[in-house]
CSV table of C-alpha atoms in Angstrom, one decimal:
chain,number,residue,atom,x,y,z
A,1,UNK,CA,-59.0,27.3,-30.8
A,2,UNK,CA,-62.8,27.5,-31.5
A,3,UNK,CA,-62.5,26.9,-35.3
A,4,UNK,CA,-59.8,24.3,-34.9
A,5,UNK,CA,-61.8,22.3,-32.4
A,6,UNK,CA,-65.0,22.6,-34.5
A,7,UNK,CA,-63.2,21.1,-37.6
A,8,UNK,CA,-61.3,18.5,-35.6
A,9,UNK,CA,-64.5,17.2,-34.2
A,10,UNK,CA,-66.0,16.9,-37.7
A,11,UNK,CA,-62.9,15.0,-38.8
A,12,UNK,CA,-62.9,12.5,-35.9
A,13,UNK,CA,-66.5,11.6,-36.3
A,14,UNK,CA,-66.1,11.4,-40.1
A,15,UNK,CA,-63.3,8.9,-39.7
A,16,UNK,CA,-65.3,6.9,-37.1
A,17,UNK,CA,-68.2,6.6,-39.6
A,18,UNK,CA,-65.8,5.5,-42.4
A,19,UNK,CA,-66.1,8.8,-44.4
A,20,UNK,CA,-62.8,9.6,-46.0
A,21,UNK,CA,-61.2,13.0,-45.0
A,22,UNK,CA,-59.9,14.3,-48.3
A,23,UNK,CA,-57.8,17.1,-46.8
A,24,UNK,CA,-57.0,18.9,-43.6
A,25,UNK,CA,-55.0,22.1,-43.0
A,26,UNK,CA,-54.5,25.3,-41.1
A,27,UNK,CA,-55.8,28.7,-41.9
A,28,UNK,CA,-52.9,31.2,-41.6
A,29,UNK,CA,-53.1,35.0,-41.2
A,30,UNK,CA,-49.5,36.2,-41.9
A,31,UNK,CA,-47.5,33.8,-39.8
A,32,UNK,CA,-50.1,33.0,-37.2
A,33,UNK,CA,-52.5,30.0,-37.4
A,34,UNK,CA,-56.0,31.3,-36.9
A,35,UNK,CA,-58.1,28.2,-37.6
A,36,UNK,CA,-58.3,24.8,-39.4
A,37,UNK,CA,-60.3,23.1,-42.0
A,38,UNK,CA,-61.4,19.5,-42.7
A,39,UNK,CA,-62.7,18.5,-46.1
A,40,UNK,CA,-64.9,15.4,-46.2
A,41,UNK,CA,-65.6,13.1,-49.2
A,42,UNK,CA,-69.0,14.5,-49.9
A,43,UNK,CA,-70.0,11.7,-52.3
A,44,UNK,CA,-69.2,9.1,-49.6
A,45,UNK,CA,-71.0,11.4,-47.0
A,46,UNK,CA,-74.2,11.3,-49.1
A,47,UNK,CA,-74.2,7.5,-49.3
A,48,UNK,CA,-74.1,6.8,-45.5
A,49,UNK,CA,-77.3,6.8,-43.5
A,50,UNK,CA,-78.9,10.0,-42.4
A,51,UNK,CA,-78.3,9.3,-38.7
A,52,UNK,CA,-74.5,9.1,-39.3
A,53,UNK,CA,-74.6,12.2,-41.4
A,54,UNK,CA,-76.3,14.1,-38.6
A,55,UNK,CA,-73.7,12.9,-36.1
A,56,UNK,CA,-70.9,14.2,-38.3
A,57,UNK,CA,-72.6,17.5,-38.9
A,58,UNK,CA,-73.5,18.1,-35.2
A,59,UNK,CA,-70.0,17.1,-34.0
A,60,UNK,CA,-68.4,20.5,-34.4
A,61,UNK,CA,-71.4,22.3,-32.9
A,62,UNK,CA,-71.4,20.0,-29.9
A,63,UNK,CA,-67.6,20.4,-29.4
A,64,UNK,CA,-68.0,24.2,-29.4
A,65,UNK,CA,-70.9,24.2,-26.9
A,66,UNK,CA,-69.1,21.8,-24.6
A,67,UNK,CA,-66.0,24.0,-24.6
A,68,UNK,CA,-68.0,27.1,-23.9
A,69,UNK,CA,-69.7,25.2,-21.0
A,70,UNK,CA,-66.2,24.4,-19.7
A,71,UNK,CA,-65.1,28.0,-19.8
A,72,UNK,CA,-68.4,29.3,-18.2
A,73,UNK,CA,-67.8,28.3,-14.6
A,74,UNK,CA,-64.2,29.5,-14.8
A,75,UNK,CA,-65.4,32.9,-16.2
A,76,UNK,CA,-68.0,33.3,-13.5
A,77,UNK,CA,-65.5,32.6,-10.8
A,78,UNK,CA,-63.0,35.0,-12.2
A,79,UNK,CA,-65.6,37.8,-12.6
A,80,UNK,CA,-66.2,37.6,-8.9
A,81,UNK,CA,-62.6,38.4,-8.1
A,82,UNK,CA,-62.1,42.2,-7.9
A,83,UNK,CA,-59.5,43.5,-10.2
A,84,UNK,CA,-57.5,46.5,-8.8
A,85,UNK,CA,-56.7,49.0,-11.5
A,86,UNK,CA,-54.4,52.0,-11.9
A,87,UNK,CA,-55.7,55.3,-13.1
A,88,UNK,CA,-53.0,56.7,-15.3
A,89,UNK,CA,-52.5,60.2,-16.8
A,90,UNK,CA,-52.6,59.6,-20.5
A,91,UNK,CA,-52.6,63.3,-21.6
A,92,UNK,CA,-52.2,66.2,-19.1
A,93,UNK,CA,-53.8,69.5,-20.1
A,94,UNK,CA,-51.6,71.6,-17.9
A,95,UNK,CA,-48.3,71.3,-15.9
A,96,UNK,CA,-50.0,69.9,-12.7
A,97,UNK,CA,-49.4,66.3,-13.7
A,98,UNK,CA,-47.2,64.5,-16.2
A,99,UNK,CA,-47.9,61.7,-18.6
A,100,UNK,CA,-47.7,58.3,-16.9
A,101,UNK,CA,-48.5,59.6,-13.4
A,102,UNK,CA,-50.7,57.2,-11.4
A,103,UNK,CA,-53.4,58.7,-9.2
A,104,UNK,CA,-53.6,56.8,-5.9
A,105,UNK,CA,-55.7,59.2,-3.9
A,106,UNK,CA,-57.9,62.2,-4.6
A,107,UNK,CA,-58.7,64.1,-1.4
A,108,UNK,CA,-60.1,61.5,1.0
A,109,UNK,CA,-61.0,59.0,-1.9
A,110,UNK,CA,-58.8,56.0,-2.8
A,111,UNK,CA,-58.7,55.8,-6.6
A,112,UNK,CA,-58.9,52.3,-8.3
A,113,UNK,CA,-60.8,53.2,-11.4
A,114,UNK,CA,-61.9,56.1,-13.5
A,115,UNK,CA,-65.3,55.9,-12.0
A,116,UNK,CA,-63.8,56.3,-8.5
A,117,UNK,CA,-62.0,59.5,-9.8
A,118,UNK,CA,-65.2,60.8,-11.4
A,119,UNK,CA,-67.1,60.3,-8.1
A,120,UNK,CA,-64.4,62.1,-6.1
A,121,UNK,CA,-64.4,65.0,-8.6
A,122,UNK,CA,-68.2,65.3,-8.4
A,123,UNK,CA,-68.1,65.2,-4.6
A,124,UNK,CA,-65.6,68.1,-4.3
A,125,UNK,CA,-67.3,70.0,-7.1
A,126,UNK,CA,-70.6,69.8,-5.2
A,127,UNK,CA,-68.8,71.1,-2.0
A,128,UNK,CA,-67.2,74.0,-4.0
A,129,UNK,CA,-63.8,72.8,-2.9
A,130,UNK,CA,-61.1,73.5,-5.4
A,131,UNK,CA,-57.8,73.0,-3.5
A,132,UNK,CA,-57.4,69.2,-3.2
A,133,UNK,CA,-54.6,67.1,-2.0
A,134,UNK,CA,-53.8,64.1,-4.2
A,135,UNK,CA,-51.4,61.2,-3.9
A,136,UNK,CA,-49.5,60.4,-7.1
A,137,UNK,CA,-47.1,57.7,-8.1
A,138,UNK,CA,-44.6,58.1,-10.9
A,139,UNK,CA,-41.7,55.9,-12.1
A,140,UNK,CA,-39.5,56.6,-9.1
A,141,UNK,CA,-41.6,57.7,-6.1
A,142,UNK,CA,-44.9,58.3,-4.4
A,143,UNK,CA,-45.6,61.9,-3.5
A,144,UNK,CA,-48.4,64.2,-2.3
A,145,UNK,CA,-49.3,67.5,-3.8
A,146,UNK,CA,-52.1,70.0,-3.6
A,147,UNK,CA,-53.8,70.9,-6.9
A,148,UNK,CA,-56.3,73.5,-7.9
A,149,UNK,CA,-59.2,72.0,-9.7
A,150,UNK,CA,-61.7,73.6,-12.1
A,151,UNK,CA,-65.3,72.5,-11.4
A,152,UNK,CA,-63.8,69.6,-9.4
A,153,UNK,CA,-61.8,68.2,-12.4
A,154,UNK,CA,-58.0,67.7,-12.4
A,155,UNK,CA,-57.4,68.7,-16.0
A,156,UNK,CA,-56.1,65.6,-17.7
A,157,UNK,CA,-57.2,62.7,-19.8
A,158,UNK,CA,-57.0,59.4,-18.0
A,159,UNK,CA,-56.9,55.7,-18.8
A,160,UNK,CA,-57.1,52.7,-16.5
A,161,UNK,CA,-54.9,49.6,-16.5
A,162,UNK,CA,-55.1,46.5,-14.3
A,163,UNK,CA,-52.4,46.2,-11.6
A,164,UNK,CA,-52.2,42.4,-12.4
A,165,UNK,CA,-51.8,42.3,-16.1
A,166,UNK,CA,-51.4,38.5,-16.2
A,167,UNK,CA,-54.8,38.0,-14.5
A,168,UNK,CA,-56.4,40.5,-16.8
A,169,UNK,CA,-55.0,38.7,-19.9
A,170,UNK,CA,-56.2,35.3,-18.6
A,171,UNK,CA,-59.7,36.8,-17.9
A,172,UNK,CA,-59.8,38.3,-21.4
A,173,UNK,CA,-58.8,34.9,-22.9
A,174,UNK,CA,-61.5,33.0,-21.0
A,175,UNK,CA,-64.1,35.6,-21.9
A,176,UNK,CA,-63.2,35.5,-25.6
A,177,UNK,CA,-63.0,31.7,-25.6
A,178,UNK,CA,-66.5,31.4,-24.1
A,179,UNK,CA,-68.0,33.9,-26.5
A,180,UNK,CA,-66.4,32.6,-29.6
A,181,UNK,CA,-67.2,29.0,-28.9
A,182,UNK,CA,-70.8,29.7,-28.0
A,183,UNK,CA,-71.3,32.0,-31.1
A,184,UNK,CA,-69.6,29.6,-33.5
A,185,UNK,CA,-71.8,26.7,-32.2
A,186,UNK,CA,-75.0,28.8,-32.3
A,187,UNK,CA,-74.2,30.3,-35.8
A,188,UNK,CA,-73.6,26.8,-37.3
A,189,UNK,CA,-77.0,25.7,-36.1
A,190,UNK,CA,-78.7,28.3,-38.4
A,191,UNK,CA,-80.7,26.7,-41.3
A,192,UNK,CA,-78.8,28.7,-43.9
A,193,UNK,CA,-76.8,27.3,-46.8
A,194,UNK,CA,-73.2,26.9,-45.9
A,195,UNK,CA,-73.8,26.1,-42.3
A,196,UNK,CA,-74.1,22.7,-40.6
A,197,UNK,CA,-77.6,23.5,-39.5
A,198,UNK,CA,-78.8,23.7,-43.1
A,199,UNK,CA,-77.8,20.1,-43.8
A,200,UNK,CA,-79.1,18.9,-40.5
A,201,UNK,CA,-82.5,20.5,-41.0
A,202,UNK,CA,-82.7,19.1,-44.5
A,203,UNK,CA,-82.0,15.6,-43.2
A,204,UNK,CA,-84.6,15.9,-40.5
A,205,UNK,CA,-87.4,17.8,-42.3
A,206,UNK,CA,-86.7,17.0,-46.0
A,207,UNK,CA,-88.4,19.4,-48.4
A,208,UNK,CA,-90.1,21.2,-45.5
A,209,UNK,CA,-86.7,22.6,-44.4
A,210,UNK,CA,-87.0,25.1,-47.2
A,211,UNK,CA,-89.7,27.0,-45.3
A,212,UNK,CA,-87.6,27.5,-42.2
A,213,UNK,CA,-84.5,28.3,-44.4
A,214,UNK,CA,-86.4,31.1,-46.3
A,215,UNK,CA,-87.9,32.4,-43.0
A,216,UNK,CA,-84.4,32.6,-41.4
A,217,UNK,CA,-82.9,34.4,-44.4
A,218,UNK,CA,-85.9,36.8,-44.4
A,219,UNK,CA,-85.2,37.6,-40.7
A,220,UNK,CA,-81.6,38.4,-41.5
A,221,UNK,CA,-82.6,40.8,-44.3
A,222,UNK,CA,-85.2,42.5,-42.0
A,223,UNK,CA,-82.6,42.9,-39.3
A,224,UNK,CA,-80.0,44.3,-41.8
A,225,UNK,CA,-82.5,46.9,-43.3
A,226,UNK,CA,-81.9,49.6,-40.6
A,227,UNK,CA,-78.1,49.5,-41.3
A,228,UNK,CA,-78.6,49.5,-45.1
A,229,UNK,CA,-81.1,52.4,-45.0
A,230,UNK,CA,-79.0,54.6,-42.7
């Protein structure tokens, strides 16, 4: 969505400025469309006035920033909605629990997340209480059983999953859409060859744009050095 919108915006403004779009298409990964591309007539692009060139270049960036701003209030609202989660046994270390069991309650603590379970375990460990009653849900029923813990821990590896998987999916989609659109817009503003920001800066600053271009590339190299030297 982010890449397609970016290229679509370039194409629309190009056509409005009488710059021929030589080709358009989709980027495919396997059988799934993952983006799009728009190829302008570069010779025609160079002949139009700088103001129009800048409008074409900034179109994709603007579209990405606008879409990220659209997703931002939706994301903030959704983040304020508490998501109830299940704590599920992924790998039992003994016969106390079975894979897929859901822990609803641990002693007097209701369990909605792994952090809830950890807090409950720490509490009973600090009180030196090892016999603890838990409420468990499996595929067929909800039952109560007393377990013997070691240092407050049940003895299993747990994962957590949202009770409302549809809401969780929508939240992940909104989060990813906001991040991708913002990052794509910001990245294309960089004054580095291959990005829209490089041509924009060249149109605005002329030969002086090289200074900022080299400085930006130098910053990238400096930031990459720790990873290269490790």
